[in-house]
Amino acid sequence: MRKIPLRKCVATQEQLPKKELIRVVRNKEGEVFVDSTGKMNGRGAYLKRSIEAIEIAKKKGVLKKSLNADIPDSIYEELKNYVQ
């Protein structure tokens, strides 16, 4: 039996399997991306695949804190499209 990697959602603080989360990455140049593969280089933060978690992250600014970068609104829109 293989061990399933768990990660914590920065918005809801839930421990979930990595496959159930969306990874947002800040690279060395300071650019922020939604990482669909989960393997991009850079500082990563995980969000639960739900509109509620994305709204909490936007409202509280948890992505900005965990990635140490300004998060444009386009990233939140991309996350919402990814969930739907």
C-alpha positions as semicolon CSV with decimal commas, in nm:
position;residue;x (nm);y (nm);z (nm)
1;M;0,000;0,000;0,000
2;R;0,148;0,333;-0,111
3;K;0,147;0,634;0,116
4;I;-0,073;0,918;-0,014
5;P;0,104;1,256;0,016
6;L;-0,097;1,504;0,224
7;R;-0,078;1,883;0,203
8;K;-0,249;2,158;0,403
9;C;-0,484;2,410;0,241
10;V;-0,365;2,761;0,332
11;A;-0,723;2,892;0,346
12;T;-0,911;2,621;0,539
13;Q;-0,614;2,458;0,720
14;E;-0,742;2,110;0,619
15;Q;-0,500;1,822;0,553
16;L;-0,600;1,673;0,217
17;P;-0,442;1,443;-0,043
18;K;-0,222;1,640;-0,283
19;K;-0,441;1,542;-0,582
20;E;-0,745;1,720;-0,427
21;L;-0,565;2,054;-0,401
22;I;-0,459;2,326;-0,644
23;R;-0,100;2,452;-0,621
24;V;-0,014;2,818;-0,668
25;V;0,356;2,892;-0,730
26;R;0,584;3,196;-0,704
27;N;0,906;3,158;-0,903
28;K;1,243;3,328;-0,841
29;E;1,144;3,627;-1,056
30;G;0,839;3,688;-0,834
31;E;0,581;3,580;-1,093
32;V;0,277;3,391;-0,961
33;F;0,118;3,099;-1,151
34;V;-0,147;2,834;-1,103
35;D;0,044;2,505;-1,124
36;S;-0,177;2,241;-1,284
37;T;0,100;1,978;-1,285
38;G;0,203;2,026;-0,921
39;K;0,570;2,007;-1,021
40;M;0,674;2,361;-1,118
41;N;0,983;2,509;-0,957
42;G;0,929;2,773;-0,691
43;R;0,756;2,843;-0,364
44;G;0,419;2,671;-0,355
45;A;0,096;2,708;-0,162
46;Y;-0,201;2,473;-0,180
47;L;-0,572;2,558;-0,197
48;K;-0,870;2,327;-0,168
49;R;-1,065;2,282;-0,493
50;S;-1,368;2,482;-0,382
51;I;-1,504;2,830;-0,445
52;E;-1,535;2,882;-0,066
53;A;-1,162;2,819;-0,011
54;I;-1,070;3,058;-0,293
55;E;-1,298;3,328;-0,149
56;I;-1,143;3,282;0,198
57;A;-0,793;3,304;0,048
58;K;-0,881;3,625;-0,136
59;K;-1,057;3,783;0,163
60;K;-0,788;3,704;0,421
61;G;-0,489;3,742;0,186
62;V;-0,340;3,405;0,287
63;L;-0,183;3,344;-0,055
64;K;-0,006;3,678;-0,037
65;K;0,132;3,588;0,307
66;S;0,242;3,235;0,221
67;L;0,400;3,325;-0,115
68;N;0,543;3,664;-0,010
69;A;0,414;3,820;-0,333
70;D;0,124;4,032;-0,455
71;I;-0,149;3,812;-0,600
72;P;-0,330;3,967;-0,900
73;D;-0,707;3,921;-0,933
74;S;-0,645;3,724;-1,255
75;I;-0,496;3,441;-1,045
76;Y;-0,815;3,418;-0,837
77;E;-1,024;3,416;-1,157
78;E;-0,805;3,140;-1,301
79;L;-0,848;2,939;-0,978
80;K;-1,227;2,977;-0,994
81;N;-1,227;2,861;-1,358
82;Y;-1,011;2,565;-1,261
83;V;-1,262;2,459;-0,993
84;Q;-1,569;2,485;-1,218
